[in-house]
mmCIF file of C-alpha atoms and ligand atoms in Angstrom:
data_model
loop_
_atom_site.group_PDB
_atom_site.id
_atom_site.type_symbol
_atom_site.label_atom_id
_atom_site.label_comp_id
_atom_site.label_asym_id
_atom_site.label_seq_id
_atom_site.Cartn_x
_atom_site.Cartn_y
_atom_site.Cartn_z
ATOM 1 C CA MET A 3 143.508 59.173 52.388
ATOM 2 C CA LYS A 4 143.081 55.694 53.813
ATOM 3 C CA ARG A 5 140.317 56.970 56.031
ATOM 4 C CA LEU A 6 138.653 58.695 53.066
ATOM 5 C CA SER A 7 138.679 55.506 51.011
ATOM 6 C CA SER A 8 137.182 53.475 53.890
ATOM 7 C CA LEU A 9 134.471 56.099 54.281
ATOM 8 C CA LEU A 10 133.779 55.900 50.578
ATOM 9 C CA LEU A 11 133.643 52.089 50.766
ATOM 10 C CA VAL A 12 131.126 52.213 53.608
ATOM 11 C CA LEU A 13 129.067 54.742 51.636
ATOM 12 C CA VAL A 14 129.100 52.575 48.511
ATOM 13 C CA LEU A 15 128.203 49.460 50.513
ATOM 14 C CA THR A 16 125.341 51.284 52.202
ATOM 15 C CA VAL A 17 123.929 52.403 48.857
ATOM 16 C CA LEU A 18 124.335 48.908 47.409
ATOM 17 C CA GLN A 19 122.584 47.291 50.287
ATOM 18 C CA GLY A 20 119.170 48.768 49.510
ATOM 19 C CA PRO A 21 116.474 49.573 52.089
ATOM 20 C CA ALA A 22 117.906 49.753 55.602
ATOM 21 C CA PRO A 23 116.632 47.078 57.962
ATOM 22 C CA ALA A 24 115.502 47.450 61.556
ATOM 23 C CA VAL A 25 116.655 50.211 63.828
ATOM 24 C CA ALA A 26 119.185 49.795 66.627
ATOM 25 C CA GLN A 27 117.583 49.039 69.944
ATOM 26 C CA GLU A 28 119.062 49.492 73.364
ATOM 27 C CA ALA A 29 117.567 46.801 75.574
ATOM 28 C CA PRO A 30 117.313 43.236 74.249
ATOM 29 C CA ARG A 31 113.948 42.923 72.591
ATOM 30 C CA TYR A 32 112.648 40.085 70.556
ATOM 31 C CA VAL A 33 113.132 40.313 66.817
ATOM 32 C CA LEU A 34 112.808 37.811 63.995
ATOM 33 C CA ALA A 35 114.237 38.109 60.478
ATOM 34 C CA ILE A 36 113.875 35.734 57.534
ATOM 35 C CA HIS A 37 115.036 35.199 53.990
ATOM 36 C CA GLY A 38 113.416 33.153 51.253
ATOM 37 C CA GLY A 39 116.385 33.004 48.905
ATOM 38 C CA ALA A 40 118.429 35.333 46.723
ATOM 39 C CA GLY A 41 118.862 35.479 42.949
ATOM 40 C CA THR A 42 118.202 37.424 39.770
ATOM 41 C CA ILE A 43 114.829 38.399 41.145
ATOM 42 C CA THR A 44 113.606 41.422 39.214
ATOM 43 C CA ARG A 45 110.278 43.155 38.707
ATOM 44 C CA ASP A 46 110.293 42.006 35.054
ATOM 45 C CA ALA A 47 110.333 38.354 36.093
ATOM 46 C CA MET A 48 107.390 38.842 38.446
ATOM 47 C CA THR A 49 103.622 39.230 38.225
ATOM 48 C CA PRO A 50 101.569 41.141 40.779
ATOM 49 C CA GLU A 51 99.891 37.855 41.794
ATOM 50 C CA LEU A 52 103.183 36.077 42.399
ATOM 51 C CA GLU A 53 104.592 39.051 44.259
ATOM 52 C CA GLU A 54 101.541 39.087 46.491
ATOM 53 C CA ALA A 55 101.850 35.342 47.092
ATOM 54 C CA TYR A 56 105.471 35.828 48.247
ATOM 55 C CA HIS A 57 104.504 38.730 50.506
ATOM 56 C CA ASP A 58 101.714 36.664 52.064
ATOM 57 C CA ALA A 59 103.934 33.626 52.620
ATOM 58 C CA LEU A 60 106.756 35.687 54.150
ATOM 59 C CA ARG A 61 104.291 37.474 56.418
ATOM 60 C CA GLU A 62 102.722 34.194 57.506
ATOM 61 C CA ALA A 63 106.176 32.829 58.369
ATOM 62 C CA LEU A 64 107.113 35.960 60.338
ATOM 63 C CA GLU A 65 103.842 35.892 62.247
ATOM 64 C CA ALA A 66 104.288 32.224 63.182
ATOM 65 C CA GLY A 67 107.653 32.995 64.794
ATOM 66 C CA HIS A 68 106.422 36.227 66.332
ATOM 67 C CA ARG A 69 103.578 34.430 68.115
ATOM 68 C CA ILE A 70 106.146 32.236 69.841
ATOM 69 C CA LEU A 71 108.477 35.087 70.769
ATOM 70 C CA SER A 72 105.678 37.307 72.070
ATOM 71 C CA ALA A 73 104.429 34.483 74.308
ATOM 72 C CA GLY A 74 107.921 34.275 75.834
ATOM 73 C CA GLY A 75 109.032 31.285 73.731
ATOM 74 C CA SER A 76 112.644 30.648 72.769
ATOM 75 C CA SER A 77 114.449 31.870 69.685
ATOM 76 C CA LEU A 78 115.030 28.206 68.743
ATOM 77 C CA ASP A 79 111.289 27.468 68.812
ATOM 78 C CA ALA A 80 110.616 30.602 66.768
ATOM 79 C CA VAL A 81 113.241 29.711 64.151
ATOM 80 C CA VAL A 82 111.816 26.200 63.704
ATOM 81 C CA ALA A 83 108.177 27.350 63.502
ATOM 82 C CA THR A 84 109.027 30.112 61.031
ATOM 83 C CA ILE A 85 111.027 27.841 58.752
ATOM 84 C CA GLN A 86 108.319 25.164 58.863
ATOM 85 C CA VAL A 87 105.833 27.615 57.326
ATOM 86 C CA MET A 88 108.263 28.184 54.442
ATOM 87 C CA GLU A 89 109.074 24.465 54.117
ATOM 88 C CA ALA A 90 105.348 23.805 53.666
ATOM 89 C CA SER A 91 104.987 26.506 50.993
ATOM 90 C CA PRO A 92 105.646 25.450 47.364
ATOM 91 C CA LEU A 93 107.017 28.941 46.664
ATOM 92 C CA PHE A 94 110.351 28.341 48.345
ATOM 93 C CA ASN A 95 113.216 25.986 47.655
ATOM 94 C CA ALA A 96 112.772 24.016 50.879
ATOM 95 C CA GLY A 97 110.435 21.180 51.856
ATOM 96 C CA VAL A 98 107.575 21.081 49.303
ATOM 97 C CA GLY A 99 108.652 22.861 46.113
ATOM 98 C CA ALA A 100 112.377 22.242 46.587
ATOM 99 C CA VAL A 101 114.490 22.058 43.436
ATOM 100 C CA PHE A 102 115.337 18.770 41.720
ATOM 101 C CA THR A 103 118.701 17.033 41.519
ATOM 102 C CA SER A 104 120.002 15.947 38.099
ATOM 103 C CA GLU A 105 118.369 12.561 38.805
ATOM 104 C CA GLY A 106 114.910 14.093 39.224
ATOM 105 C CA THR A 107 114.691 13.610 42.987
ATOM 106 C CA VAL A 108 114.547 16.124 45.818
ATOM 107 C CA GLU A 109 117.320 16.090 48.452
ATOM 108 C CA HIS A 110 117.019 18.404 51.442
ATOM 109 C CA ASP A 111 119.692 19.913 53.688
ATOM 110 C CA ALA A 112 119.128 21.919 56.890
ATOM 111 C CA SER A 113 120.885 23.189 59.988
ATOM 112 C CA ILE A 114 120.185 25.042 63.212
ATOM 113 C CA MET A 115 122.336 26.661 65.885
ATOM 114 C CA ASP A 116 121.633 27.821 69.416
ATOM 115 C CA GLY A 117 123.489 31.057 70.182
ATOM 116 C CA ARG A 118 123.278 30.536 73.936
ATOM 117 C CA THR A 119 125.229 27.269 74.033
ATOM 118 C CA ARG A 120 126.619 27.140 70.485
ATOM 119 C CA ASP A 121 125.026 23.702 70.170
ATOM 120 C CA ALA A 122 124.245 22.850 66.567
ATOM 121 C CA GLY A 123 122.444 20.236 64.495
ATOM 122 C CA ALA A 124 122.489 19.548 60.761
ATOM 123 C CA VAL A 125 121.132 17.084 58.218
ATOM 124 C CA SER A 126 121.960 16.543 54.556
ATOM 125 C CA GLY A 127 120.712 14.476 51.644
ATOM 126 C CA LEU A 128 117.245 13.794 53.117
ATOM 127 C CA LYS A 129 114.611 12.397 50.763
ATOM 128 C CA HIS A 130 111.666 11.564 52.974
ATOM 129 C CA ILE A 131 111.507 13.933 55.942
ATOM 130 C CA GLU A 132 108.715 16.481 55.861
ATOM 131 C CA SER A 133 110.487 19.072 57.997
ATOM 132 C CA PRO A 134 114.276 18.953 57.629
ATOM 133 C CA ILE A 135 114.698 21.834 60.116
ATOM 134 C CA ALA A 136 112.862 19.843 62.806
ATOM 135 C CA LEU A 137 115.180 16.889 62.198
ATOM 136 C CA ALA A 138 118.247 19.154 62.394
ATOM 137 C CA ARG A 139 117.005 20.278 65.794
ATOM 138 C CA SER A 140 116.540 16.661 66.864
ATOM 139 C CA VAL A 141 120.108 15.848 65.854
ATOM 140 C CA MET A 142 121.240 18.778 68.014
ATOM 141 C CA GLU A 143 119.148 17.833 71.025
ATOM 142 C CA GLN A 144 118.800 14.060 70.858
ATOM 143 C CA SER A 145 122.122 12.829 69.474
ATOM 144 C CA PRO A 146 125.753 13.297 70.441
ATOM 145 C CA HIS A 147 126.482 14.452 66.867
ATOM 146 C CA VAL A 148 126.237 17.680 64.914
ATOM 147 C CA MET A 149 125.525 16.347 61.419
ATOM 148 C CA LEU A 150 123.825 13.236 60.067
ATOM 149 C CA SER A 151 123.482 12.537 56.358
ATOM 150 C CA GLY A 152 121.401 10.416 53.973
ATOM 151 C CA ALA A 153 120.238 6.973 55.086
ATOM 152 C CA GLY A 154 121.727 7.404 58.579
ATOM 153 C CA ALA A 155 119.839 10.650 59.104
ATOM 154 C CA GLU A 156 116.606 9.027 57.921
ATOM 155 C CA ARG A 157 117.076 6.069 60.243
ATOM 156 C CA PHE A 158 117.663 8.473 63.122
ATOM 157 C CA ALA A 159 114.461 10.291 62.096
ATOM 158 C CA GLU A 160 112.486 7.035 62.309
ATOM 159 C CA GLU A 161 113.911 6.323 65.744
ATOM 160 C CA GLN A 162 112.834 9.799 66.822
ATOM 161 C CA GLY A 163 109.278 9.143 65.617
ATOM 162 C CA PHE A 164 109.394 11.293 62.459
ATOM 163 C CA GLN A 165 106.918 10.189 59.761
ATOM 164 C CA LYS A 166 108.507 9.458 56.401
ATOM 165 C CA VAL A 167 106.828 10.718 53.235
ATOM 166 C CA PRO A 168 107.431 9.673 49.611
ATOM 167 C CA ASN A 169 109.904 11.878 47.731
ATOM 168 C CA GLU A 170 107.049 12.812 45.332
ATOM 169 C CA HIS A 171 105.415 14.652 48.230
ATOM 170 C CA PHE A 172 107.940 17.457 47.616
ATOM 171 C CA HIS A 173 107.709 17.538 43.806
ATOM 172 C CA THR A 174 106.113 20.436 41.925
ATOM 173 C CA ASP A 175 105.627 20.881 38.172
ATOM 174 C CA ARG A 176 107.240 24.283 38.309
ATOM 175 C CA ARG A 177 110.493 22.834 39.673
ATOM 176 C CA ARG A 178 110.380 19.907 37.247
ATOM 177 C CA ARG A 179 110.139 22.334 34.319
ATOM 178 C CA GLN A 180 113.008 24.295 35.838
ATOM 179 C CA LEU A 181 115.152 21.134 35.900
ATOM 180 C CA GLU A 182 114.229 20.318 32.292
ATOM 181 C CA ARG A 183 115.254 23.801 31.190
ATOM 182 C CA ALA A 184 118.521 23.626 33.141
ATOM 183 C CA GLN A 185 119.337 20.282 31.524
ATOM 184 C CA GLU A 186 118.412 21.508 28.046
ATOM 185 C CA ALA A 187 120.631 24.535 28.552
ATOM 186 C CA GLU A 188 123.449 22.247 29.687
ATOM 187 C CA ARG A 189 123.079 20.193 26.501
ATOM 188 C CA GLY A 190 122.731 23.362 24.429
ATOM 189 C CA THR A 191 119.335 22.221 23.126
ATOM 190 C CA GLY A 192 117.068 24.589 25.046
ATOM 191 C CA PRO A 193 114.943 27.280 23.414
ATOM 192 C CA THR A 194 116.752 30.588 23.298
ATOM 193 C CA GLY A 195 115.218 33.589 24.985
ATOM 194 C CA ASP A 196 112.567 33.388 27.623
ATOM 195 C CA ALA A 197 109.631 34.871 25.716
ATOM 196 C CA ALA A 198 107.935 31.460 25.659
ATOM 197 C CA LEU A 199 108.111 31.003 29.428
ATOM 198 C CA THR A 200 105.191 31.622 31.734
ATOM 199 C CA PRO A 201 105.799 34.360 34.351
ATOM 200 C CA ASP A 202 105.917 31.642 36.983
ATOM 201 C CA ASP A 203 108.641 29.752 35.085
ATOM 202 C CA ARG A 204 110.592 32.925 34.508
ATOM 203 C CA GLU A 205 110.497 33.688 38.193
ATOM 204 C CA ALA A 206 111.572 30.137 39.057
ATOM 205 C CA ASP A 207 114.599 30.475 36.757
ATOM 206 C CA ALA A 208 115.475 33.940 38.007
ATOM 207 C CA HIS A 209 115.294 32.538 41.462
ATOM 208 C CA ARG A 210 118.202 30.186 40.948
ATOM 209 C CA PHE A 211 118.656 29.805 44.642
ATOM 210 C CA GLY A 212 115.777 30.059 47.122
ATOM 211 C CA THR A 213 116.767 28.527 50.383
ATOM 212 C CA VAL A 214 114.865 29.686 53.461
ATOM 213 C CA GLY A 215 116.367 30.892 56.714
ATOM 214 C CA ALA A 216 115.434 32.548 59.986
ATOM 215 C CA VAL A 217 117.313 34.313 62.768
ATOM 216 C CA ALA A 218 115.669 35.226 66.075
ATOM 217 C CA LEU A 219 116.356 37.023 69.337
ATOM 218 C CA ASP A 220 114.078 36.083 72.247
ATOM 219 C CA ARG A 221 113.064 37.921 75.438
ATOM 220 C CA ASP A 222 115.903 36.262 77.326
ATOM 221 C CA GLY A 223 118.440 37.715 74.917
ATOM 222 C CA ASN A 224 119.211 34.397 73.236
ATOM 223 C CA LEU A 225 119.959 34.231 69.528
ATOM 224 C CA ALA A 226 119.278 31.298 67.180
ATOM 225 C CA ALA A 227 119.671 30.713 63.450
ATOM 226 C CA GLY A 228 118.351 28.072 61.056
ATOM 227 C CA THR A 229 118.468 27.324 57.327
ATOM 228 C CA SER A 230 116.609 24.785 55.157
ATOM 229 C CA THR A 231 116.970 24.066 51.439
ATOM 230 C CA GLY A 232 116.680 21.751 48.473
ATOM 231 C CA GLY A 233 120.078 23.027 47.289
ATOM 232 C CA MET A 234 120.572 24.029 43.671
ATOM 233 C CA THR A 235 118.646 22.944 40.554
ATOM 234 C CA ASN A 236 120.310 20.107 38.642
ATOM 235 C CA LYS A 237 122.835 19.490 41.419
ATOM 236 C CA ARG A 238 124.509 16.089 41.322
ATOM 237 C CA PHE A 239 122.844 13.664 43.687
ATOM 238 C CA GLY A 240 124.898 13.617 46.861
ATOM 239 C CA ARG A 241 125.996 17.252 46.441
ATOM 240 C CA VAL A 242 125.931 19.103 49.749
ATOM 241 C CA GLY A 243 125.819 22.903 49.807
ATOM 242 C CA ASP A 244 126.474 25.421 52.549
ATOM 243 C CA SER A 245 123.040 25.319 54.175
ATOM 244 C CA PRO A 246 123.783 22.381 56.492
ATOM 245 C CA ILE A 247 127.373 23.496 57.139
ATOM 246 C CA ILE A 248 127.723 25.275 60.468
ATOM 247 C CA GLY A 249 129.806 28.404 59.914
ATOM 248 C CA ALA A 250 128.956 28.617 56.189
ATOM 249 C CA GLY A 251 125.149 28.498 55.927
ATOM 250 C CA THR A 252 124.227 28.970 59.578
ATOM 251 C CA TYR A 253 125.895 30.367 62.677
ATOM 252 C CA ALA A 254 124.724 31.745 66.032
ATOM 253 C CA ASP A 255 126.578 32.990 69.077
ATOM 254 C CA ASN A 256 124.949 35.245 71.671
ATOM 255 C CA GLU A 257 128.143 37.284 71.869
ATOM 256 C CA THR A 258 128.113 38.220 68.207
ATOM 257 C CA ALA A 259 125.221 37.380 65.900
ATOM 258 C CA ALA A 260 122.833 34.860 64.365
ATOM 259 C CA ILE A 261 123.281 34.440 60.615
ATOM 260 C CA SER A 262 121.584 32.448 57.836
ATOM 261 C CA SER A 263 122.981 32.439 54.298
ATOM 262 C CA THR A 264 121.490 31.934 50.852
ATOM 263 C CA GLY A 265 123.201 31.795 47.487
ATOM 264 C CA HIS A 266 125.690 29.729 45.536
ATOM 265 C CA GLY A 267 126.658 27.310 48.277
ATOM 266 C CA GLU A 268 130.106 26.314 47.068
ATOM 267 C CA PHE A 269 131.283 29.907 47.545
ATOM 268 C CA PHE A 270 129.642 30.225 50.937
ATOM 269 C CA ILE A 271 131.489 27.103 52.080
ATOM 270 C CA ARG A 272 134.824 28.379 50.771
ATOM 271 C CA GLY A 273 134.219 31.800 52.322
ATOM 272 C CA VAL A 274 132.942 30.351 55.643
ATOM 273 C CA VAL A 275 130.537 33.229 55.266
ATOM 274 C CA ALA A 276 128.325 33.026 58.363
ATOM 275 C CA TYR A 277 131.245 32.542 60.717
ATOM 276 C CA ASP A 278 133.329 35.169 58.940
ATOM 277 C CA ILE A 279 130.682 37.761 59.834
ATOM 278 C CA ALA A 280 130.715 36.685 63.492
ATOM 279 C CA ALA A 281 134.537 36.628 63.472
ATOM 280 C CA MET A 282 134.732 40.182 62.071
ATOM 281 C CA MET A 283 132.546 41.279 64.967
ATOM 282 C CA ARG A 284 134.433 39.315 67.597
ATOM 283 C CA TYR A 285 138.024 39.890 66.544
ATOM 284 C CA ALA A 286 137.918 43.119 64.555
ATOM 285 C CA GLY A 287 135.253 44.825 66.664
ATOM 286 C CA LEU A 288 133.024 45.636 63.670
ATOM 287 C CA ASP A 289 129.341 46.188 64.249
ATOM 288 C CA LEU A 290 126.792 43.861 62.639
ATOM 289 C CA THR A 291 126.113 45.941 59.542
ATOM 290 C CA ALA A 292 129.778 46.652 58.823
ATOM 291 C CA ALA A 293 130.734 42.997 59.314
ATOM 292 C CA ALA A 294 127.886 41.616 57.185
ATOM 293 C CA ASN A 295 128.550 44.140 54.397
ATOM 294 C CA ALA A 296 132.299 43.525 54.408
ATOM 295 C CA VAL A 297 131.784 39.772 54.029
ATOM 296 C CA VAL A 298 128.882 39.656 51.550
ATOM 297 C CA MET A 299 129.679 42.712 49.412
ATOM 298 C CA GLY A 300 133.433 42.290 49.806
ATOM 299 C CA ARG A 301 135.008 38.932 50.528
ATOM 300 C CA LEU A 302 132.222 36.744 49.068
ATOM 301 C CA GLY A 303 132.028 38.838 45.906
ATOM 302 C CA ASP A 304 135.826 38.734 45.548
ATOM 303 C CA LEU A 305 135.614 34.943 45.410
ATOM 304 C CA GLY A 306 132.957 35.197 42.691
ATOM 305 C CA GLY A 307 130.121 34.121 45.001
ATOM 306 C CA THR A 308 126.561 35.406 44.685
ATOM 307 C CA GLY A 309 123.876 35.514 47.354
ATOM 308 C CA GLY A 310 123.159 37.157 50.683
ATOM 309 C CA VAL A 311 122.529 36.709 54.380
ATOM 310 C CA ILE A 312 120.222 37.809 57.124
ATOM 311 C CA ALA A 313 122.011 38.621 60.348
ATOM 312 C CA LEU A 314 120.775 39.688 63.789
ATOM 313 C CA ASP A 315 122.779 40.806 66.810
ATOM 314 C CA ARG A 316 121.910 40.608 70.492
ATOM 315 C CA HIS A 317 120.689 44.218 70.505
ATOM 316 C CA GLY A 318 118.090 43.408 67.891
ATOM 317 C CA ASN A 319 119.864 45.057 64.941
ATOM 318 C CA VAL A 320 119.200 43.376 61.595
ATOM 319 C CA ALA A 321 121.459 43.412 58.510
ATOM 320 C CA ALA A 322 120.433 41.822 55.207
ATOM 321 C CA PRO A 323 123.108 42.456 52.557
ATOM 322 C CA PHE A 324 123.010 40.595 49.228
ATOM 323 C CA ASN A 325 124.976 40.981 46.012
ATOM 324 C CA THR A 326 122.259 39.626 43.691
ATOM 325 C CA PRO A 327 119.461 41.765 42.182
ATOM 326 C CA GLY A 328 116.983 40.500 44.776
ATOM 327 C CA MET A 329 116.508 38.566 47.979
ATOM 328 C CA TYR A 330 113.185 37.677 49.584
ATOM 329 C CA ARG A 331 113.513 39.054 53.096
ATOM 330 C CA GLY A 332 111.558 40.433 56.011
ATOM 331 C CA TRP A 333 111.600 41.134 59.696
ATOM 332 C CA ILE A 334 109.193 41.686 62.565
ATOM 333 C CA ASP A 335 109.886 43.489 65.834
ATOM 334 C CA ALA A 336 108.408 43.185 69.313
ATOM 335 C CA GLU A 337 105.565 45.563 68.430
ATOM 336 C CA GLY A 338 104.607 43.334 65.522
ATOM 337 C CA ASN A 339 105.827 45.809 62.880
ATOM 338 C CA VAL A 340 106.503 43.846 59.708
ATOM 339 C CA GLU A 341 108.719 44.871 56.807
ATOM 340 C CA ILE A 342 109.043 42.726 53.696
ATOM 341 C CA PHE A 343 111.263 43.356 50.659
ATOM 342 C CA ILE A 344 112.031 41.472 47.463
ATOM 343 C CA TYR A 345 114.164 43.699 45.230
ATOM 344 C CA ARG A 346 117.145 45.873 45.950
ATOM 345 C CA HIS A 347 115.212 49.135 45.686
HETATM 346 N N1 LIG B 654 122.871 27.915 49.417
HETATM 347 C C1 LIG B 654 122.053 26.879 48.868
HETATM 348 C C2 LIG B 654 122.924 25.787 48.325
HETATM 349 O O1 LIG B 654 123.923 26.077 47.708
HETATM 350 C C3 LIG B 654 121.168 27.354 47.771
HETATM 351 C C4 LIG B 654 120.353 28.569 48.115
HETATM 352 O O2 LIG B 654 120.681 29.334 49.003
HETATM 353 O O3 LIG B 654 119.333 28.783 47.481
HETATM 354 O O4 LIG B 654 122.576 24.646 48.473
#
């Protein structure tokens, strides 16, 4: 009976998960997987033009990382290059186009982890650094610390030769309108219904989250994971989500998996989601898909958390479970085969 119910659970989780990601591979081969955020992303809230723009941006990001991996570069280099493409794109909630805090500023968080050494670097509350993921890597490689925040992180960036940019560099009208609507809704003064919204605005609202993340396996069999975000619309200034928290938003260990999370950060912190997946693999002997499903569709959901992850093991298997209607996601294998998905089905 117990066995029957576990089989049923696995069946239900498999159906819920949507299109199955990459196939199992025997020898270590390089693979890269990305997400561009999870949320109430539905076909109704999308136009063909916007959908195409997302596909193009996700493909461009995957190809940037793939170029590095195919030339024999490291998974860390691939993760940074991939995320930088998404940080530069106004479509995603990272770098340019990140969401606004309640004060009308942009504050970025990011983290990175090297699965070979389990070294990690993280930054939070940045206002002037063009590529938060690059600074997270610098913290990992050039400082004795794992996480630097706010003014201290920005001073470290200057010392490391990073150019500072004005906060306005990251601002977009679409995100400003999203903040205004969130604040009107909070005050109860917003227009009801979304008939008056442009498709772009509707998509921005549906896409409540929108962090970007990448996980990679290189030719040497090393895993790496990275995550970069503006956090959540209308967050209090100073709020820090899961994305820069090692074990919640990002985790990588060659012996288990590389994981990047996206969703309602407070729940991902409380659920220690990325590490929980690795721990299920390490201590309970679950495979990647079973571990990722159990955590995202089970334990995270039980807490009331919404979102998803991309996860990659050392054999090149990819899992991408999410418990929201959609998650921007894609992967590319050693042959350059690209798959990109937005919705559940
Ligand atoms: N997890 C991010 C945060 O809570 C948001 C997101 O994934 O979009 O800051």
